[in-house]
Short mmCIF file of C-alpha atoms (C1' of nucleotides) in Angstrom, two decimals:
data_model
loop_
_atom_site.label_atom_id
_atom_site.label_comp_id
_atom_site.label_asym_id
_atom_site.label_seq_id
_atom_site.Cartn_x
_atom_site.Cartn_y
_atom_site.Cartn_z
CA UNK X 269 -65.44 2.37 -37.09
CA UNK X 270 -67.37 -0.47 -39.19
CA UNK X 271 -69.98 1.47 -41.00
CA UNK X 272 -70.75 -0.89 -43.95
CA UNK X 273 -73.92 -1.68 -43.51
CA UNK X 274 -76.30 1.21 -44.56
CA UNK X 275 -79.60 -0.21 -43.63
CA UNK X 276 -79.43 -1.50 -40.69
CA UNK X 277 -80.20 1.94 -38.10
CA UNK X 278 -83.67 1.19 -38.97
CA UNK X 279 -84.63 -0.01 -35.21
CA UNK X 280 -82.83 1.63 -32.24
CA UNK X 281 -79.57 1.13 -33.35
CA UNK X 282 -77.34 3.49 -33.52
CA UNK X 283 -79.74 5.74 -31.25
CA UNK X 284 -79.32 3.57 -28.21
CA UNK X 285 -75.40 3.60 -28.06
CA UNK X 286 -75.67 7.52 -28.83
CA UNK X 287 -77.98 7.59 -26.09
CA UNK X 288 -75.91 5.73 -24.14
CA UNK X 289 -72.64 8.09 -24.81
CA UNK X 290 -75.37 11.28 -24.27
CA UNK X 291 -75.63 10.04 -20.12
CA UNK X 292 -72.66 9.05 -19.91
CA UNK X 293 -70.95 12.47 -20.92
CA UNK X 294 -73.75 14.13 -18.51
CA UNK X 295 -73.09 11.77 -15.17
CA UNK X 296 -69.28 11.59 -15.92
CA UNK X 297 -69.04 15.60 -16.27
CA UNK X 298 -71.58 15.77 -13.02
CA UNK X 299 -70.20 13.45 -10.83
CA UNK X 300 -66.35 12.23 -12.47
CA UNK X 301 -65.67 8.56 -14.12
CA UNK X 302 -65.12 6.94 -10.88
CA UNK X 303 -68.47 8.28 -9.25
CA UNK X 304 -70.80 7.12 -12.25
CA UNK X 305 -71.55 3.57 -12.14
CA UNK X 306 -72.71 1.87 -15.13
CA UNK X 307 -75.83 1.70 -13.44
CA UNK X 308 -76.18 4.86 -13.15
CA UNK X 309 -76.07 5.54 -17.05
CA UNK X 310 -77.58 2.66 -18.10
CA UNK X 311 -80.47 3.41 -16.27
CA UNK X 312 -80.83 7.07 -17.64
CA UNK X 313 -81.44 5.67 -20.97
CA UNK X 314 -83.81 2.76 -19.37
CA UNK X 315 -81.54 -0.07 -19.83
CA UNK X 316 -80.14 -2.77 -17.48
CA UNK X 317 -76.52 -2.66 -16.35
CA UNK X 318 -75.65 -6.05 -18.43
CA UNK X 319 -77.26 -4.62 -21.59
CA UNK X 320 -74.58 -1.68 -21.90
CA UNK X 321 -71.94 -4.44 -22.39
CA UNK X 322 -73.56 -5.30 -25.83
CA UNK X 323 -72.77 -1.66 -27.04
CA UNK X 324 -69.17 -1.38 -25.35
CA UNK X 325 -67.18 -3.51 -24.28
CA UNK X 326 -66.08 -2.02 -21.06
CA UNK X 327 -66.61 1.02 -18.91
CA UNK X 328 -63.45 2.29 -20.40
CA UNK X 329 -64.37 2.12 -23.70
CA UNK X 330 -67.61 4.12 -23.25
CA UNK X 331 -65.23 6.75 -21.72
CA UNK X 332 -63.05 6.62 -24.68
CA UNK X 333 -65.82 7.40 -26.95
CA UNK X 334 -67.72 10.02 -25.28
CA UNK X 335 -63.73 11.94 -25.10
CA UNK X 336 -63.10 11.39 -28.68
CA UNK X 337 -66.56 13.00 -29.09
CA UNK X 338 -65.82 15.71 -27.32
CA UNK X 339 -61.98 16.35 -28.81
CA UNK X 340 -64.14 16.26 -32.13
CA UNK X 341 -66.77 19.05 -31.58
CA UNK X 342 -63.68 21.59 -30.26
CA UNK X 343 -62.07 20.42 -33.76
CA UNK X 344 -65.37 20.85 -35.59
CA UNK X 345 -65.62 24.69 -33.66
CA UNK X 346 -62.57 26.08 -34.69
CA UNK X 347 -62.22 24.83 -38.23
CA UNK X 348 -65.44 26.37 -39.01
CA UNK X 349 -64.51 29.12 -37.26
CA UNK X 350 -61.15 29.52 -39.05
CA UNK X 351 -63.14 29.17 -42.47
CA UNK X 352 -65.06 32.18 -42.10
CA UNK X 353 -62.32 34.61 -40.88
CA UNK X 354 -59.84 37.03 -42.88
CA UNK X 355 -55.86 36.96 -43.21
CA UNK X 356 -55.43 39.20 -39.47
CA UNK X 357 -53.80 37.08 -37.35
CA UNK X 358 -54.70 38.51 -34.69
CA UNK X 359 -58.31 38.40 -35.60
CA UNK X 360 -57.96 34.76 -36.26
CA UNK X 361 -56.65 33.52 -32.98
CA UNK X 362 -59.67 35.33 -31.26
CA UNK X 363 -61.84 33.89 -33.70
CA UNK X 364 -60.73 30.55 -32.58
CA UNK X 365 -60.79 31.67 -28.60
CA UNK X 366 -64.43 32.15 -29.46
CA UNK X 367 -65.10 29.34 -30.89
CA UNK X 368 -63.04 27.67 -28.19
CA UNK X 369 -65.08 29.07 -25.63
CA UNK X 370 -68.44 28.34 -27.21
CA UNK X 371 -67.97 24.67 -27.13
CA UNK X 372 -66.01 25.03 -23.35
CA UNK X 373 -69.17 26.63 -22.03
CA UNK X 374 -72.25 26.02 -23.75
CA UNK X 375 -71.03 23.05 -25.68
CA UNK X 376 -72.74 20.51 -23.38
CA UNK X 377 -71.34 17.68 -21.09
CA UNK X 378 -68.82 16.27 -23.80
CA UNK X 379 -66.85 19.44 -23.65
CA UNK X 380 -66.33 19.21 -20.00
CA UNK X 381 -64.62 15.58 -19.88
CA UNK X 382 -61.54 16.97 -22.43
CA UNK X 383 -60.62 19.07 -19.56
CA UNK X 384 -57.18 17.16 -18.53
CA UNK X 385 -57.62 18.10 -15.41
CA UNK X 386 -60.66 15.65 -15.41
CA UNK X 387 -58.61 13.33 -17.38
CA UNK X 388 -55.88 12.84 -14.43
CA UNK X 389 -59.15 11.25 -13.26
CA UNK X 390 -59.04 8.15 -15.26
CA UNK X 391 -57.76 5.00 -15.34
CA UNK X 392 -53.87 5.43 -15.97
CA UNK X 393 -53.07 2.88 -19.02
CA UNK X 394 -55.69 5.39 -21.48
CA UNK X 395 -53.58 8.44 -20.56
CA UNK X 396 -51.31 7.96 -23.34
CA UNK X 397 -54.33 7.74 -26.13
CA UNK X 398 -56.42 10.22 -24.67
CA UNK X 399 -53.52 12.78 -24.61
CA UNK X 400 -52.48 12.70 -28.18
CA UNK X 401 -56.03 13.25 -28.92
CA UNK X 402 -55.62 16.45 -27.34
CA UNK X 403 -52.35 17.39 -28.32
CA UNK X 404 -53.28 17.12 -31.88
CA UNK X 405 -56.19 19.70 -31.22
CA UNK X 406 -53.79 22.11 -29.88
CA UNK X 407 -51.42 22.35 -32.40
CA UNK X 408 -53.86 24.39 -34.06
CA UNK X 409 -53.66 27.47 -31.82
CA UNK X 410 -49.62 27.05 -32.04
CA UNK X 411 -49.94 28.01 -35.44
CA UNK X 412 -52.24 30.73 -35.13
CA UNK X 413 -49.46 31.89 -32.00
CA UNK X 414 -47.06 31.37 -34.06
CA UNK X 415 -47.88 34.03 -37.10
CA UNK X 416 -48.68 36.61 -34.24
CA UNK X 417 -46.61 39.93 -34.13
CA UNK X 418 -45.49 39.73 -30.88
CA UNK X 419 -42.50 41.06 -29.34
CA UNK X 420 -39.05 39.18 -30.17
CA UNK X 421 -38.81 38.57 -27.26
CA UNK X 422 -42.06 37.33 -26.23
CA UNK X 423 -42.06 32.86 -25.46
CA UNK X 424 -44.88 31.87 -27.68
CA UNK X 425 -44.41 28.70 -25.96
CA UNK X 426 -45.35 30.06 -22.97
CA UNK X 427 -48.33 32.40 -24.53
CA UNK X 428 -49.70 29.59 -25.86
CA UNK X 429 -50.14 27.66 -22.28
CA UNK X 430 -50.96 31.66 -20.36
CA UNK X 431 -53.75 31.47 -23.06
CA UNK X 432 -55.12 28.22 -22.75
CA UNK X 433 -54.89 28.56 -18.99
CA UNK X 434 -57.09 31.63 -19.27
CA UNK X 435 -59.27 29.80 -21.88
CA UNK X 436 -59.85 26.67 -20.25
CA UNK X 437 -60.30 28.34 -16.84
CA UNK X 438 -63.46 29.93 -17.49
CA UNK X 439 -65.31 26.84 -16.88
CA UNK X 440 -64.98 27.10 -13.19
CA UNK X 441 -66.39 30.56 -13.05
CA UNK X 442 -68.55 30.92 -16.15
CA UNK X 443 -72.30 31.32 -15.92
CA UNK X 444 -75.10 31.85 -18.77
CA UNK X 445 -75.79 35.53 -18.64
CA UNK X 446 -72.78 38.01 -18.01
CA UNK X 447 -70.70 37.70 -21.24
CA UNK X 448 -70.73 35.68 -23.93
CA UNK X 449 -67.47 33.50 -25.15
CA UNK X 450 -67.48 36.56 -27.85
CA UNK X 451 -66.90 39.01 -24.83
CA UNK X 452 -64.55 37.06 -23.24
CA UNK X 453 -62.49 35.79 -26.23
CA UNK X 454 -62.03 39.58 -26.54
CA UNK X 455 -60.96 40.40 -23.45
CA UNK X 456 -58.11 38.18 -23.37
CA UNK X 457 -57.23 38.50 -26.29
CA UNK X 458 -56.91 42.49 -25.99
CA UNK X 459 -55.13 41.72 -22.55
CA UNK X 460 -52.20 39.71 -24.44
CA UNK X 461 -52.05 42.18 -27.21
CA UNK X 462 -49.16 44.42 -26.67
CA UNK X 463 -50.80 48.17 -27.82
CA UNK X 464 -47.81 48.79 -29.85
CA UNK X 465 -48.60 46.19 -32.10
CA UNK H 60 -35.20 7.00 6.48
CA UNK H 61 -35.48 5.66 10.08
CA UNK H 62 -32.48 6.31 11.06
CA UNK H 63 -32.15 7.02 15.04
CA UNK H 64 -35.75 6.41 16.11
CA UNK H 65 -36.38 2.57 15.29
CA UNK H 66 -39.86 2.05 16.47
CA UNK H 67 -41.17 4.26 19.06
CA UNK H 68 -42.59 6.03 16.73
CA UNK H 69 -45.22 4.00 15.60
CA UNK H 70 -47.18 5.51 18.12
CA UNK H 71 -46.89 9.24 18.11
CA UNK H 72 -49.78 11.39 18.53
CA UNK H 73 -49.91 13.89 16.40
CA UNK H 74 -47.43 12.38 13.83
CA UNK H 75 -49.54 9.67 13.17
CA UNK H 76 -52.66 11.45 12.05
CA UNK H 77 -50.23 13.93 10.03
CA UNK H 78 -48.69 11.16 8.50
CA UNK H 79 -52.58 10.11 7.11
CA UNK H 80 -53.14 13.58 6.14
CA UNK H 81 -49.76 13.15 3.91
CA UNK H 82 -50.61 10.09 2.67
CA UNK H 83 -54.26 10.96 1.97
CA UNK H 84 -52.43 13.97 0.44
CA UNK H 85 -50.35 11.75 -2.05
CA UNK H 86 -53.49 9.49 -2.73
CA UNK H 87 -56.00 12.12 -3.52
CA UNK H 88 -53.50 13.76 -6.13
CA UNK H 89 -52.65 10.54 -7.65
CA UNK H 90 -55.69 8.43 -7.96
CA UNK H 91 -58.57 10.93 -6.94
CA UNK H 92 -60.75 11.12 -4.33
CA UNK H 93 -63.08 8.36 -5.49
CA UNK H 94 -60.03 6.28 -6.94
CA UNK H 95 -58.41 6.23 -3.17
CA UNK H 96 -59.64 3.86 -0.57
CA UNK H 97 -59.86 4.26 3.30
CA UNK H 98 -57.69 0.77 3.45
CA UNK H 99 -55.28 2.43 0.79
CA UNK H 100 -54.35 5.49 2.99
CA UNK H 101 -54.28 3.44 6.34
CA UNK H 102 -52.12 1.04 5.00
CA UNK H 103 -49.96 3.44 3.58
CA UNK H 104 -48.97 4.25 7.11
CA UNK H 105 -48.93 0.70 8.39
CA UNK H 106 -52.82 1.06 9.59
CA UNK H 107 -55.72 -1.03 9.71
CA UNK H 108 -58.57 0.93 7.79
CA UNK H 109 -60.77 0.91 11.16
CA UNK H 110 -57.91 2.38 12.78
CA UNK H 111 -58.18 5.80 11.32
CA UNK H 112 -61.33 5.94 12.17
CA UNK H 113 -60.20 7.00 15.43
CA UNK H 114 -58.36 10.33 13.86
CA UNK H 115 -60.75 11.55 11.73
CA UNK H 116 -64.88 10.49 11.86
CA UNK H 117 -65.04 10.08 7.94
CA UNK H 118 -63.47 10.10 4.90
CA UNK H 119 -65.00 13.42 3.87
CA UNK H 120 -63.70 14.70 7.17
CA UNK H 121 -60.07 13.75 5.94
CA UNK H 122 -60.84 14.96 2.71
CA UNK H 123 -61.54 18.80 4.16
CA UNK H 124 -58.77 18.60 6.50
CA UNK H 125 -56.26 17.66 3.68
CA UNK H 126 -58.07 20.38 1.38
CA UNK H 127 -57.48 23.03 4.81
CA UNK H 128 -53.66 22.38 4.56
CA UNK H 129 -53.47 22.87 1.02
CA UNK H 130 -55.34 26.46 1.31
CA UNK H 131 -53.09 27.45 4.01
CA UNK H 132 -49.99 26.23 2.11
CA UNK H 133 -51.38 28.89 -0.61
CA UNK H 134 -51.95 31.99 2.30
CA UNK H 135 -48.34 31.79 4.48
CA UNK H 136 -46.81 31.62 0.75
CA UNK H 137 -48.88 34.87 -0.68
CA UNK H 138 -48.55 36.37 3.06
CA UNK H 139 -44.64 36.08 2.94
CA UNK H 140 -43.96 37.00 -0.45
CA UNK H 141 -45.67 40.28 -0.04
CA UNK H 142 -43.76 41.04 3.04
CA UNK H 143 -40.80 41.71 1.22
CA UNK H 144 -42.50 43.55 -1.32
CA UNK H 145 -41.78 47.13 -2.27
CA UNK H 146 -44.80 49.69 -2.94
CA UNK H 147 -44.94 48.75 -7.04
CA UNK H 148 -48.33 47.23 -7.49
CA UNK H 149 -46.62 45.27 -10.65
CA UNK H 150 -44.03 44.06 -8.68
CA UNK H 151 -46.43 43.21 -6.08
CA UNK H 152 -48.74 40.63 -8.03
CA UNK H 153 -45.35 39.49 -9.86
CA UNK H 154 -44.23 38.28 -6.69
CA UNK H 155 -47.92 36.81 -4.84
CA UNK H 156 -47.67 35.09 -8.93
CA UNK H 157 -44.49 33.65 -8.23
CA UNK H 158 -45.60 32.53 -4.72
CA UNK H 159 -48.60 31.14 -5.85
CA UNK H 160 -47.14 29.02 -8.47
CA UNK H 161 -44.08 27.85 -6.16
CA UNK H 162 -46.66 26.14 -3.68
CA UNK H 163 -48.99 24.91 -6.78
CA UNK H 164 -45.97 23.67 -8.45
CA UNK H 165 -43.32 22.52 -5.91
CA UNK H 166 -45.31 22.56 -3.17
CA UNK H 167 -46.24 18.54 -2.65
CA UNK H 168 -49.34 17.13 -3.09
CA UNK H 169 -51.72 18.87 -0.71
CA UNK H 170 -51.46 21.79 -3.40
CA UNK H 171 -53.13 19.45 -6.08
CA UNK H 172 -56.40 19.29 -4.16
CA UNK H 173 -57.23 22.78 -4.05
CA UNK H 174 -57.83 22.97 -7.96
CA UNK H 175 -61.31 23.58 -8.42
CA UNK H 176 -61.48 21.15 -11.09
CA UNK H 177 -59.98 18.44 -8.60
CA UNK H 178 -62.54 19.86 -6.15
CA UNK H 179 -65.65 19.46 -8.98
CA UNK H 180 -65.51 15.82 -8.35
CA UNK H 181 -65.87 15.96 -4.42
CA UNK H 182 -68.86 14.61 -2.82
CA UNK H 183 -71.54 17.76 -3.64
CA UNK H 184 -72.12 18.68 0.05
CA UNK H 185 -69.15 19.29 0.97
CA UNK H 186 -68.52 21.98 -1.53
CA UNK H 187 -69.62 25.29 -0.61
CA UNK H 188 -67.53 24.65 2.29
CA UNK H 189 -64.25 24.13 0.45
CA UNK H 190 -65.43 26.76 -2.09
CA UNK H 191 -65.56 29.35 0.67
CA UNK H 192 -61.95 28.53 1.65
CA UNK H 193 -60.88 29.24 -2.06
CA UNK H 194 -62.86 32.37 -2.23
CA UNK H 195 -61.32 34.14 0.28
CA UNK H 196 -57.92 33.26 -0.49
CA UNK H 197 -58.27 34.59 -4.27
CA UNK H 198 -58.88 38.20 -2.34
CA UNK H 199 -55.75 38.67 -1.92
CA UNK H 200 -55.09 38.95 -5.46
CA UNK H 201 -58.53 41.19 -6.20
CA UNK H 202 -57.10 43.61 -4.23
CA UNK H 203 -53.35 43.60 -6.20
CA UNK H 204 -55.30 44.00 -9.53
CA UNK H 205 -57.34 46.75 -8.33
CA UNK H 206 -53.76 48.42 -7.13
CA UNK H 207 -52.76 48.09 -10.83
CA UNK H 208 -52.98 51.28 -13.66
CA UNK H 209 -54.69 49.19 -16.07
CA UNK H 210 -56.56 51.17 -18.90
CA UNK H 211 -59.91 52.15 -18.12
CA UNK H 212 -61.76 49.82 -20.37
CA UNK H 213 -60.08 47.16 -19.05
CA UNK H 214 -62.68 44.41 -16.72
CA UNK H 215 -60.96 43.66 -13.63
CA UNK H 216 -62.89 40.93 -12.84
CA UNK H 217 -62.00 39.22 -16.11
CA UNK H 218 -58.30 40.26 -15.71
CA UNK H 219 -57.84 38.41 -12.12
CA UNK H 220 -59.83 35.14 -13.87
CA UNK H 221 -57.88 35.60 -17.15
CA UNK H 222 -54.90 35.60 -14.82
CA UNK H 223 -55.69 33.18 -12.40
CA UNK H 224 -56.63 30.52 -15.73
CA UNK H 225 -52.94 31.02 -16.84
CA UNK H 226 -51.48 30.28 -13.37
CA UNK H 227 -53.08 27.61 -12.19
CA UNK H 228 -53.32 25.85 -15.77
CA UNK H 229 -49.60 25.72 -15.42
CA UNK H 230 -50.04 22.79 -13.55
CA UNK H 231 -50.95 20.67 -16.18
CA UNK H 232 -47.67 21.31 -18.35
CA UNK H 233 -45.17 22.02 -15.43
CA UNK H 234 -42.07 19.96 -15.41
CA UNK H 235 -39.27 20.83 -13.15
CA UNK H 236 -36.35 22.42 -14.92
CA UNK H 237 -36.83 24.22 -17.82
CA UNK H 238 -38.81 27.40 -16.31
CA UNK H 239 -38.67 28.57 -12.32
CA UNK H 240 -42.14 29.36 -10.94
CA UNK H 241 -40.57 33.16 -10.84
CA UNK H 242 -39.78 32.34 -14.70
CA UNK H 243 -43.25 31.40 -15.27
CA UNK H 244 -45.03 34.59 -13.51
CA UNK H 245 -42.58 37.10 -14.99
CA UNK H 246 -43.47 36.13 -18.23
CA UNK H 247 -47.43 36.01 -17.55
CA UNK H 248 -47.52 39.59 -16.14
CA UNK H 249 -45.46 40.62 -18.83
CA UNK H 250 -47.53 39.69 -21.26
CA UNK H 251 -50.47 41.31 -19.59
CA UNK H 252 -48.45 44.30 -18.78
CA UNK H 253 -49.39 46.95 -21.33
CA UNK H 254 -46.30 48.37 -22.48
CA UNK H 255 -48.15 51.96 -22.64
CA UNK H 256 -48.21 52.03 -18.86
"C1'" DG V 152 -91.10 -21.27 -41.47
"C1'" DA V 153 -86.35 -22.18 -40.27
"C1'" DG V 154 -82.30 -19.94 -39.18
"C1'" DG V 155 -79.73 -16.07 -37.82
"C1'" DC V 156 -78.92 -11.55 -36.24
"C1'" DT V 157 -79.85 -7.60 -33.17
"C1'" DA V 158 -80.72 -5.74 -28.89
"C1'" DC V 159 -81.85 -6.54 -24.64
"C1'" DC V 160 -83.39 -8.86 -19.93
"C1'" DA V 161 -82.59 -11.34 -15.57
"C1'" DA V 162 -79.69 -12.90 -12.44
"C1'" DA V 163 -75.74 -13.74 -10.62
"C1'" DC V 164 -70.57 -13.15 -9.73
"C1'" DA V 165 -66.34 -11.90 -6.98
"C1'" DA V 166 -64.23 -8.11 -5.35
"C1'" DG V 167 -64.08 -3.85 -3.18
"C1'" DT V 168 -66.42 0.08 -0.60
"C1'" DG V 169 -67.01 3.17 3.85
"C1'" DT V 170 -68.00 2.37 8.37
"C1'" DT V 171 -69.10 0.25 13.11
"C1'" DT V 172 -68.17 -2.43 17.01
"C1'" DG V 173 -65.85 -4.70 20.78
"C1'" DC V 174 -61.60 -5.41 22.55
"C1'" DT V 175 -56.70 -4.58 24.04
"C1'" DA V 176 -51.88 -3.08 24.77
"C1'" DT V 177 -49.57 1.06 26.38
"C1'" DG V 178 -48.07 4.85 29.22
"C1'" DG V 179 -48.94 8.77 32.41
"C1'" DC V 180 -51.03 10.13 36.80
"C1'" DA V 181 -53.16 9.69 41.49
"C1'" DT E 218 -51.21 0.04 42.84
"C1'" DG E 219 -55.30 1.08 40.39
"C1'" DC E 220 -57.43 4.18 36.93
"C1'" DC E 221 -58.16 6.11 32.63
"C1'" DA E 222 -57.42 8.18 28.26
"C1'" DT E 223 -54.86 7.08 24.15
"C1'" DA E 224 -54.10 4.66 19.81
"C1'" DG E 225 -54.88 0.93 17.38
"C1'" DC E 226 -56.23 -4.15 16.15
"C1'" DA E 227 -59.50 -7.67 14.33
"C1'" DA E 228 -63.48 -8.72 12.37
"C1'" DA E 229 -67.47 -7.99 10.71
"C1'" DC E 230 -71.39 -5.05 8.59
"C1'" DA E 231 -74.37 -3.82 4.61
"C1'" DC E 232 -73.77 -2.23 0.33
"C1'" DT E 233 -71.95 -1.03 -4.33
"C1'" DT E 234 -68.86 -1.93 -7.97
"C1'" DG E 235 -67.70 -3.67 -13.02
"C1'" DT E 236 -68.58 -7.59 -15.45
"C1'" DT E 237 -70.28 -12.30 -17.20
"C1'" DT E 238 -73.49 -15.62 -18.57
"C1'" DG E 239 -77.54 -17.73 -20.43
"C1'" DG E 240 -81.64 -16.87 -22.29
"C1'" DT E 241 -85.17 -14.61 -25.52
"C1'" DA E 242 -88.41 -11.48 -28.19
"C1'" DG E 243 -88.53 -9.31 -32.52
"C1'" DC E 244 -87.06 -8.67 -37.07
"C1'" DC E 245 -84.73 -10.05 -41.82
"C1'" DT E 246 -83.41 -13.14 -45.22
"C1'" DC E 247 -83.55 -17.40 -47.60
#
DNA sequence: GAGGCTACCAAACAAGTGTTTGCTATGGCA
DNA sequence: TGCCATAGCAAACACTTGTTTGGTAGCCTC
């Protein structure tokens, strides 16, 4: 991003496009891309639909940002997460379920359009961008998998996809109250974990 | 694909409104509910979009009655697999497991719509309706996992979500060949098997 | 105080949307 | 033969969609 200029945030700047990105995550998680028109977000913020196309270029490109904004608070999540936790590997990977979960469920609207299954949504040419975003972000619970000490014969291929399914999953059925993303990194994670180990 | 019935067919009475609900079917799962238009699914079928009209009174009306044959795909599967099912409550949810992700995975298109997260960007009225369907098919498998000698501290609840996350995620990294749907659900209960028991 | 930049308004554009309406060709039944 | 339900055509309806274009008020710099 061009980000040269220091001064020049002083009026509404930057504020209106984040503004812009905020309803845009909200109506796209609420109603999917295709059932938010841009007049529907531009006027949440109390803009015309022609004024939107000053701060992106198409309705494609707001989507693209408001994803790569939410790719980057899971990333933000678990490498703070990571930071703060001992050498127990299995302590780690539940530390990053946590932290996983925190941003999947209380994380806001941006967390909800990383969901792929929300991405088979859109458009099909961004596919391709919008999934290496992703991938990236996974590779880092295939290396917490991978120092695990699971059975030899256990696929940590397929552990890794059982866990993210399990993960991921909780947004359909998770509401504020019963257990925190604490509780329920927990539970999974003393589900996979063999008691022999 | 015609081979011995030329054109008589082109007006069949039931066939032609099943042959909308397939190609609403293949629509929906490709391009979304929102992405798919009434003159895309008519003309998929050689129809003029007023035309279906006359089989079903709306498109939300099409919408449920492809979502109805997807849930009932998901039942006579489940309903089957446990008829040839010995006593062993592992065995048992190892096989409705392996049923369930034959029809999510190989089963066409109409399986596609029944994921919640597909459902999430439905039309809003429409979805305790279609949420009701869903409920009482995931019975089925409350009642296997309360057949099961888990530990005592372990949350049943969180066990048939935990569980349910991993199979229906598998949708989103399925490809045919490497791993059978029986693969698949072997290795999931295994993992969640503890080996104490 | 002239020029330029930012951020937006106002209005239109062509294309596509779900749906309704009136009509018609077909085949079975009396 | 006449009747009637079936299954679909043809054309329009009112509306929404993403996007473009031309203009302009306010600020900053020279």
């Amino acid at each position: 991003m061009a980000a040269s200029a220091p001064k020049i945030e002083a009026r509404g700047g930057e504020n209106r496009r984040e503004a812009l990105l905020d309803a845009a995550a909200a109506m796209f998680a609420a109603k999917g891309y295709d059932g938010t028109s841009i007049r529907d977000i531009a006027g949440a913020v109390g803009m015309l639909p022609g004024s939107l196309y000053y701060h992106f270029k198409s309705k494609e490109d707001l989507l693209i940002a408001v994803y790569r904004k939410g790719v980057a608070r899971f990333e933000a999540a678990i490498d703070e997460a990571l930071e703060t936790t001992g050498g127990d590997p299995w302590q780690a990977i539940e530390a990053a379920c946590a932290a996983h979960l925190s941003i999947l469920l209380d994380g806001g609207d941006y967390a909800r359009i990383v969901n792929p299954e929300f991405v088979r949504s859109f458009p099909g040419e961004m596919l391709p961008t919008l999934n290496a975003e992703r991938d990236r972000y996974e590779r880092h619970f295939e290396k917490l998998i991978a120092a695990l000490p699971l059975p030899p014969e256990t696929d940590r291929w397929l552990f890794k996809v059982a866990l993210f399914g399990s993960l991921n999953w909780s947004q359909t059925w998770y509401r504020k109250g019963r257990y925190t993303p604490g509780d329920i990194a927990g539970a999974f994670i003393g589900m996979l974990r063999q008691k022999g180990a």
